[in-house]
mmCIF file of C-alpha atoms in Angstrom:
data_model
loop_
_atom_site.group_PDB
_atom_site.id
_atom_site.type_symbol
_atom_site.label_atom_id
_atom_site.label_comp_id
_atom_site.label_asym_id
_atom_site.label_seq_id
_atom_site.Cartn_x
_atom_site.Cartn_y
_atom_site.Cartn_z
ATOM 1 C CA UNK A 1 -28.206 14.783 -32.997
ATOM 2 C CA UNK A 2 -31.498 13.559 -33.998
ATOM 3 C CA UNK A 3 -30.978 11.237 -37.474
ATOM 4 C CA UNK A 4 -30.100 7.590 -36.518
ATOM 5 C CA UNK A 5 -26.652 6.813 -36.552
ATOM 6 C CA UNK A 6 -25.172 2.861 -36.482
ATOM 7 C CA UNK A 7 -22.136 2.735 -34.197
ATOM 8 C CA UNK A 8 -18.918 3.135 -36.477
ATOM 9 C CA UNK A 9 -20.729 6.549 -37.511
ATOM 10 C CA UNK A 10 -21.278 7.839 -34.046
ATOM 11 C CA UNK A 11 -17.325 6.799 -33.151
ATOM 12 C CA UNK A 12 -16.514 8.337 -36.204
ATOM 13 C CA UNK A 13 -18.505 11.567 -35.123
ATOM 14 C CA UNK A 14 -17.061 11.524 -32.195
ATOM 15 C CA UNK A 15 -13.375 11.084 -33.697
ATOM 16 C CA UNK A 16 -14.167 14.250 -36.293
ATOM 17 C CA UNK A 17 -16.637 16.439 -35.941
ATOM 18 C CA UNK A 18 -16.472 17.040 -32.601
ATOM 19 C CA UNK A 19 -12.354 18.005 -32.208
ATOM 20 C CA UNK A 20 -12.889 19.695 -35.846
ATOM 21 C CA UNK A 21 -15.953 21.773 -34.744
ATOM 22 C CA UNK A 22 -18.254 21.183 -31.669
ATOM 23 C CA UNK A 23 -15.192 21.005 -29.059
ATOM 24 C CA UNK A 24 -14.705 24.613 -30.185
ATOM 25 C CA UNK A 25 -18.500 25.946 -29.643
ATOM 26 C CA UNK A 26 -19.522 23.543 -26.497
ATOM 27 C CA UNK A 27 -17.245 25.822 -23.598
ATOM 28 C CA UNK A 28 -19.167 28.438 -25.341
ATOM 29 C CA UNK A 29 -22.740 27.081 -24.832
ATOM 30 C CA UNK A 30 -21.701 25.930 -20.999
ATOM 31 C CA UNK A 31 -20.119 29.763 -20.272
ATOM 32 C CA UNK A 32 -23.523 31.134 -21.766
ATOM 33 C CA UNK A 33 -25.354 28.777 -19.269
ATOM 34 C CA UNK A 34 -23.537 29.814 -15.798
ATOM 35 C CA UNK A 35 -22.406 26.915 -15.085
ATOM 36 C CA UNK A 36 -20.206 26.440 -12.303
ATOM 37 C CA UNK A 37 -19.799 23.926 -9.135
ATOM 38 C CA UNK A 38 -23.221 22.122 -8.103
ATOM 39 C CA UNK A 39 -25.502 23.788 -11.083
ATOM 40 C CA UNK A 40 -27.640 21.222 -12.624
ATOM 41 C CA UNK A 41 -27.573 21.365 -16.240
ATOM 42 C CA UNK A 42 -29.347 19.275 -18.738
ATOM 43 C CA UNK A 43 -27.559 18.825 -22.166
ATOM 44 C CA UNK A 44 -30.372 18.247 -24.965
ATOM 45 C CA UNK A 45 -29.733 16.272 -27.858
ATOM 46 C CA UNK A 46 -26.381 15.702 -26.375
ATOM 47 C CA UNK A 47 -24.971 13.428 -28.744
ATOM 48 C CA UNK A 48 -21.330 12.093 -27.644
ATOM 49 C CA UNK A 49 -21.763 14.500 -24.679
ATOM 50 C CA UNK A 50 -19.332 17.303 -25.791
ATOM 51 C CA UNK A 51 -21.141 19.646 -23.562
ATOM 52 C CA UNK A 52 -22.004 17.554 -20.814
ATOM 53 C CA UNK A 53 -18.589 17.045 -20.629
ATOM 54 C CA UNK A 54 -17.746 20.901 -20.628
ATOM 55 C CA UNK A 55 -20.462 21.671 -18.026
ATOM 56 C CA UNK A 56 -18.858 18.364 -15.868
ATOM 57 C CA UNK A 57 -15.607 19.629 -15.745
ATOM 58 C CA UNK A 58 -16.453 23.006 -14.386
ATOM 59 C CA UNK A 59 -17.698 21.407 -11.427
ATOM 60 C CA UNK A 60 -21.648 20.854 -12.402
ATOM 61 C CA UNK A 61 -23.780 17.815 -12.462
ATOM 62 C CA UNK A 62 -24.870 17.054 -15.688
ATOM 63 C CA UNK A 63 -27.640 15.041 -17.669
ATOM 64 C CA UNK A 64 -27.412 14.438 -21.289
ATOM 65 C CA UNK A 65 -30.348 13.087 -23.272
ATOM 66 C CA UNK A 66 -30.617 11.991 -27.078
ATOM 67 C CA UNK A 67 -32.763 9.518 -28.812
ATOM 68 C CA UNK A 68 -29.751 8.068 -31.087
ATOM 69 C CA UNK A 69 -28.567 4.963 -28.787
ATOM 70 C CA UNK A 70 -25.280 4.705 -30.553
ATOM 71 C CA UNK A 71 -24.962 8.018 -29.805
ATOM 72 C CA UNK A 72 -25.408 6.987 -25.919
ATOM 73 C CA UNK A 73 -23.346 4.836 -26.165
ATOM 74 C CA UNK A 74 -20.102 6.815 -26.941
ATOM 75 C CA UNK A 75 -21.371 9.201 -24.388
ATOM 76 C CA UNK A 76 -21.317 6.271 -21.803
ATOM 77 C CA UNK A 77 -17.844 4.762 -22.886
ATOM 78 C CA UNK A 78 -16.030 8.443 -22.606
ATOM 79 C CA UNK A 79 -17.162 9.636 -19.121
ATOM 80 C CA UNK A 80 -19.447 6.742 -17.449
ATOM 81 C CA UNK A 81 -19.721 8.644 -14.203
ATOM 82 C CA UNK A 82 -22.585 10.667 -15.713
ATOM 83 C CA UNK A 83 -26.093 10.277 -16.933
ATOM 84 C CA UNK A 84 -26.989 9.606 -19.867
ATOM 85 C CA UNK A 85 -30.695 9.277 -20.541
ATOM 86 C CA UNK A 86 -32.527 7.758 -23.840
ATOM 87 C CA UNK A 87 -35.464 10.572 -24.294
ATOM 88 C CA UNK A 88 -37.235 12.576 -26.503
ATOM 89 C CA UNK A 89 -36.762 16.603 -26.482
ATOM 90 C CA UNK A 90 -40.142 17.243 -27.035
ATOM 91 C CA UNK A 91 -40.943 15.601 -24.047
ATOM 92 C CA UNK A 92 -38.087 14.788 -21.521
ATOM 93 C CA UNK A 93 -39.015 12.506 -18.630
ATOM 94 C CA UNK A 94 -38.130 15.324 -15.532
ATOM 95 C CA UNK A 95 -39.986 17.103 -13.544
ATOM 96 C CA UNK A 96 -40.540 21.448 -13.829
ATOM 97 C CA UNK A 97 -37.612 23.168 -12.613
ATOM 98 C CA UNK A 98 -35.526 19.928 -12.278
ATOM 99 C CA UNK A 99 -32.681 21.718 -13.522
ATOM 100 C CA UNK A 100 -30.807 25.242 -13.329
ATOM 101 C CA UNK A 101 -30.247 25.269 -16.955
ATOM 102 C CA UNK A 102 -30.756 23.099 -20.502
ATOM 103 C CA UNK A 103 -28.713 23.351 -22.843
ATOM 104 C CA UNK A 104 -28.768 22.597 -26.322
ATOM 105 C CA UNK A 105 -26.318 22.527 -29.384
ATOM 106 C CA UNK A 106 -26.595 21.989 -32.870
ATOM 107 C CA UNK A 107 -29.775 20.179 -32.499
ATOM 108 C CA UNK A 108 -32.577 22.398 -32.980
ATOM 109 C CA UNK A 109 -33.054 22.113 -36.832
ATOM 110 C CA UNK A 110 -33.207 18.196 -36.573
ATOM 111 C CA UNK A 111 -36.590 18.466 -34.192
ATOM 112 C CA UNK A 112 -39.506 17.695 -35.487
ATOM 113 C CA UNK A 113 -41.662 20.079 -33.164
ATOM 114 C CA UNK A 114 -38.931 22.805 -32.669
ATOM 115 C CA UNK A 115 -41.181 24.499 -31.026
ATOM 116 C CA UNK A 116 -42.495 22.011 -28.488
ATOM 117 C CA UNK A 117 -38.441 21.404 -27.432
ATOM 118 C CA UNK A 118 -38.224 24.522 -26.953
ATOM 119 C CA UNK A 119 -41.407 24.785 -24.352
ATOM 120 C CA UNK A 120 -39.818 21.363 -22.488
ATOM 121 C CA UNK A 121 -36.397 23.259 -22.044
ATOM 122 C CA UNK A 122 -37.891 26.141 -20.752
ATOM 123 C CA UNK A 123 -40.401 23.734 -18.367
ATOM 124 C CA UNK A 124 -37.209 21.642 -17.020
ATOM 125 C CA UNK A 125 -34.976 24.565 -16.939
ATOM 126 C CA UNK A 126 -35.233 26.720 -13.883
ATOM 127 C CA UNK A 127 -33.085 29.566 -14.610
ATOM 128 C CA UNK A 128 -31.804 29.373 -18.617
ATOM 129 C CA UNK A 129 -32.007 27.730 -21.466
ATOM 130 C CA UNK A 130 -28.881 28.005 -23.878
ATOM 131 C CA UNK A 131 -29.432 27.176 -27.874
ATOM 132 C CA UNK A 132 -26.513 27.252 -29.869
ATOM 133 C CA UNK A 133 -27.428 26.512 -33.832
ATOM 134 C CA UNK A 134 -25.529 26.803 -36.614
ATOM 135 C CA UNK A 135 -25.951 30.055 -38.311
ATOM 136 C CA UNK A 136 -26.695 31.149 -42.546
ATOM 137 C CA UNK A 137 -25.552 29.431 -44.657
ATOM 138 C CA UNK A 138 -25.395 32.495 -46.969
ATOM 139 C CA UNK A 139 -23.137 33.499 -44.378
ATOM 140 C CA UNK A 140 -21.025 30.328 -44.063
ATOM 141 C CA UNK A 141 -18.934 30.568 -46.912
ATOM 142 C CA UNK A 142 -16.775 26.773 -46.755
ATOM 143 C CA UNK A 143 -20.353 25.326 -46.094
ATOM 144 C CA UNK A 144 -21.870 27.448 -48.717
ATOM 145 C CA UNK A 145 -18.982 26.665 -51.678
ATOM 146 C CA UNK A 146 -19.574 22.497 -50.647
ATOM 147 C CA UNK A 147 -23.480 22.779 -50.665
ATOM 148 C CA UNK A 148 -23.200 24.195 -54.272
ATOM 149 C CA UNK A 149 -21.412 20.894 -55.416
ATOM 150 C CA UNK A 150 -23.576 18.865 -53.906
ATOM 151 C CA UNK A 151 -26.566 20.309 -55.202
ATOM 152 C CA UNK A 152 -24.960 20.439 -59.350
ATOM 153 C CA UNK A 153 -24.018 16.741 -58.733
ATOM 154 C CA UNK A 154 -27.236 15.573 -56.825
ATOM 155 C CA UNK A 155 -30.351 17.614 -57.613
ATOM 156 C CA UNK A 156 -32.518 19.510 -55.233
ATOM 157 C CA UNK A 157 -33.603 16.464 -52.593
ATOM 158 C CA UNK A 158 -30.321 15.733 -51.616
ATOM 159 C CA UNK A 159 -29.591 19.503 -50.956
ATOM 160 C CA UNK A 160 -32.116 19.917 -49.298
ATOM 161 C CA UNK A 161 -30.989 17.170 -46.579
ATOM 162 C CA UNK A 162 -27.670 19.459 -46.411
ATOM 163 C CA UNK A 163 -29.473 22.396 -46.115
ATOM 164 C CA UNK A 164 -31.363 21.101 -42.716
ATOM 165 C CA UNK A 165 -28.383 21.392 -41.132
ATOM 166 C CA UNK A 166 -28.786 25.319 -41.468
ATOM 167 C CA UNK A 167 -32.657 25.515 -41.510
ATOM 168 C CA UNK A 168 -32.709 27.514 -38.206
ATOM 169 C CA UNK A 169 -30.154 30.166 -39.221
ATOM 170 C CA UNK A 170 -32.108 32.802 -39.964
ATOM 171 C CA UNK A 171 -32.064 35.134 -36.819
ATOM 172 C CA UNK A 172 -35.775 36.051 -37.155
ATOM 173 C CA UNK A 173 -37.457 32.482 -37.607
ATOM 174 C CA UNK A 174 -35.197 31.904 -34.438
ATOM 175 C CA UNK A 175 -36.634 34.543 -32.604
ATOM 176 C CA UNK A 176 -40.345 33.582 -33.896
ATOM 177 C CA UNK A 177 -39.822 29.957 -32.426
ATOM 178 C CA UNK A 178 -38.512 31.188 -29.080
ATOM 179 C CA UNK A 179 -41.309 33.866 -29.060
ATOM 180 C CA UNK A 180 -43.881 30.882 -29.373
ATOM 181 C CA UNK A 181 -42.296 28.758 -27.003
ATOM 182 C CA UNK A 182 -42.593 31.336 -24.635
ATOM 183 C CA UNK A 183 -38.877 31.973 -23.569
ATOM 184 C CA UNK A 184 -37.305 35.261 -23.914
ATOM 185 C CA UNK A 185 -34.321 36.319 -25.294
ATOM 186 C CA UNK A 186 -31.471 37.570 -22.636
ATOM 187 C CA UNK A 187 -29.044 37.775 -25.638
ATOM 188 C CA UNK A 188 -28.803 36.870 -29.303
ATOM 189 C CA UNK A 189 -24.319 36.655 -30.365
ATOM 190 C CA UNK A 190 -23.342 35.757 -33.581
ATOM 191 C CA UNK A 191 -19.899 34.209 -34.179
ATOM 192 C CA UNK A 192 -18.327 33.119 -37.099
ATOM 193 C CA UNK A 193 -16.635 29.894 -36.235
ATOM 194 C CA UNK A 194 -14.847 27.404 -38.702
ATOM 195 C CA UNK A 195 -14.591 23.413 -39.089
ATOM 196 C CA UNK A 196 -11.310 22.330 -38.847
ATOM 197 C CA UNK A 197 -9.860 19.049 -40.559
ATOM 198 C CA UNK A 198 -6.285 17.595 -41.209
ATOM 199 C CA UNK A 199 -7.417 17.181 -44.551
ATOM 200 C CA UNK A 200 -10.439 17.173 -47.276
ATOM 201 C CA UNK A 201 -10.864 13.723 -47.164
ATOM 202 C CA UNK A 202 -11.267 13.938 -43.389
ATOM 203 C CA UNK A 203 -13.719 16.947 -43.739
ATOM 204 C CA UNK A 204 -15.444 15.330 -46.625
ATOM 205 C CA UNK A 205 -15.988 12.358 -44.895
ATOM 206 C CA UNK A 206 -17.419 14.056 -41.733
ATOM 207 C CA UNK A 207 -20.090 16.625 -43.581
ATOM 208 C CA UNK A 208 -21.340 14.327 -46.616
ATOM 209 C CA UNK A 209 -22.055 11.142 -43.466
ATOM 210 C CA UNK A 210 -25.897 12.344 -43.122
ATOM 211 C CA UNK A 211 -26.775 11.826 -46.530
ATOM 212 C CA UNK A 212 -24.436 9.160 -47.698
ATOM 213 C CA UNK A 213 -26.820 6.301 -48.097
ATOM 214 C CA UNK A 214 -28.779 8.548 -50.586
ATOM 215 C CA UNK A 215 -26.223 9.192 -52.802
ATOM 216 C CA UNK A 216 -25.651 7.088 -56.045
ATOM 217 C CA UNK A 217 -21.628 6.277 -56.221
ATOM 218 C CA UNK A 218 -21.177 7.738 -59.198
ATOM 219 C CA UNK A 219 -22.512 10.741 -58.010
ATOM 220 C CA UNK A 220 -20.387 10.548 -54.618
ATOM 221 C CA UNK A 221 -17.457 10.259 -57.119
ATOM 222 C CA UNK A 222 -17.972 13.377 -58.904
ATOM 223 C CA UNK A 223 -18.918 15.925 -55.813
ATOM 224 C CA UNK A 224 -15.423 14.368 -54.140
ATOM 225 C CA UNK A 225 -14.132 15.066 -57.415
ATOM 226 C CA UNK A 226 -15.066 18.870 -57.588
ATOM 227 C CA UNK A 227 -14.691 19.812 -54.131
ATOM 228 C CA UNK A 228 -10.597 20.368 -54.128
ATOM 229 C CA UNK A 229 -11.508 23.283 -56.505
ATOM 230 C CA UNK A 230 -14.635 24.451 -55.060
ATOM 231 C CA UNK A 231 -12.400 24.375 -50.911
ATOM 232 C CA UNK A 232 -9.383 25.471 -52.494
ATOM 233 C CA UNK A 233 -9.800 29.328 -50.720
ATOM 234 C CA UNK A 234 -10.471 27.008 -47.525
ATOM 235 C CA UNK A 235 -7.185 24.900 -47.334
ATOM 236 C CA UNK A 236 -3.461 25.424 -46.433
ATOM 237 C CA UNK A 237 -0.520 25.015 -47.849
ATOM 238 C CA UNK A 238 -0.283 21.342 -46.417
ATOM 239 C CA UNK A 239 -3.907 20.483 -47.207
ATOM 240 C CA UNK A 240 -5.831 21.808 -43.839
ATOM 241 C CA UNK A 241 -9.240 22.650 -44.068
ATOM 242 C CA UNK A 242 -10.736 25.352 -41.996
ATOM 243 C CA UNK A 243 -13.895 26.044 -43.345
ATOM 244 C CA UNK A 244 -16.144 29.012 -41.647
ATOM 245 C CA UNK A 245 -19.564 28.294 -40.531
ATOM 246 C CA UNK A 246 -21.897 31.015 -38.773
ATOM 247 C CA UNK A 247 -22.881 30.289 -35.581
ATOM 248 C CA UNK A 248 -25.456 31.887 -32.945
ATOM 249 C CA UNK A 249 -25.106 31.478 -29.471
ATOM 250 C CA UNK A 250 -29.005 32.543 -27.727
ATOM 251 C CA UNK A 251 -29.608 32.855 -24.028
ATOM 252 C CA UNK A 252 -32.986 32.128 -22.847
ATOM 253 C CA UNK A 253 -35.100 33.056 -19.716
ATOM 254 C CA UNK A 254 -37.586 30.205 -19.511
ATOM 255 C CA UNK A 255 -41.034 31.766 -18.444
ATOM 256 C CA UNK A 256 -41.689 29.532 -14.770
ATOM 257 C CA UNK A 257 -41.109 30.492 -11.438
ATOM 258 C CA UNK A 258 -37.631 30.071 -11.701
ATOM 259 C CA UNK A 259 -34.846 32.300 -10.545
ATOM 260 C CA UNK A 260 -32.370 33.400 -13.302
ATOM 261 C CA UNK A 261 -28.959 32.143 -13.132
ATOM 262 C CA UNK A 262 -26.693 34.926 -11.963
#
């Protein structure tokens, strides 16, 4: 993740998004990757290190990187054994080829120079880079149904802060950014995956955390009040929420001397 977090909200990110969605995509990412015993993988915008901890416990030494300390510092407190490095994506401190593959998840849309991370995972990576973004959000319909709340209650600014979180989903601009970074596609999947909370409030609390300092509390008040309506096709009969959200999953061949991962 690339927006500053304070410390409660990275635990708290840690806690709930990442059982309720990203522990779900990450063995995804690290299977798209190869990685197995002795690979060395770099995880990009790691985060809490969901998928440095995927790619660690199939045998692989593993680097995770992310500009958001508090982020770090979960990383650090859940498996300590690995590295965790403060960096930049659009320019990591490694060497070409210092890796056998980068991978990076639900980060992409926060860069600032997409494109530039992009051409520094395909520089560090020696055989593949792995992107895994989340997908349309035409196409995710519990993501879709909340972002229409938010943007009734709050007005156009604040949805268009929700709507970053989906401003790579469009399969060609992906394939435009990887075209000028110079990697080329091995494959493109699309999966429709789902968030998964114990409850709205839970799920509430989790997706409106980016943008909470900009909204007014009265207008907080009324999107929490709308949303049991607008979720209601997304909830079970004890309160669940499992809300879908399109996802694509994009292996890379970087374009160095490399050899590609088998």
């Amino acid at each position: 993740m690339s927006y500053s977090l304070s410390a409660e909200a990275a635990e708290y990110y840690e806690a709930t998004m990442v059982p309720a969605l990203f522990a779900d995509w990450a063995p995804r990412a690290v299977a798209a990757a190869s990685v197995g015993p002795g690979r060395r993988v770099l995880d990009i915008a790691c985060g809490t290190g969901v998928v440095a901890r995927a790619a660690a416990d199939r045998g692989a030494a593993v680097v995770g990187i992310d500009r958001n300390e508090a982020m770090l510092a979960v990383a650090r407190r859940l498996r300590p054994e690995l590295r965790w490095v403060s960096g930049d994506a659009a320019r990591l401190p490694f060497v070409d080829d210092a890796f056998d593959a980068a991978v990076s998840q639900a980060a992409l849309m926060f860069f600032p120079d997409r494109v530039a991370a992009l051409r520094e995972m395909g520089r560090v990576a020696a055989g593949r880079v792995v992107v895994q973004v989340p997908g349309r959000l035409a196409e995710s319909p519990g993501y879709l149904a909340l972002t229409d709340v938010v943007a009734r209650h709050a007005g156009p600014a604040v949805r268009d802060l929700f709507d970053l979180y989906f401003a790579v989903g469009e399969p060609a601009l992906l394939t435009r950014l990887f075209d000028e970074a110079g990697l080329r596609v091995e494959r493109f999947d699309t999966w429709l995956g789902a968030t998964r909370s114990a409850s709205l409030d839970t799920f509430l609390g989790a997706e409106l955390l980016p943008f909470v300092g900009s909204v007014p509390p009265d207008v907080r008040a009324r999107i929490l009040a709308d949303c049991p309506a607008a979720l209601a096709p997304f909830l079970d009969a004890a309160g669940a929420v499992a809300a879908p959200i399109e996802v694509h999953l994009v292996s890379l061949i970087p374009p160095g001397p490399g050899t590609l991962l088998p």
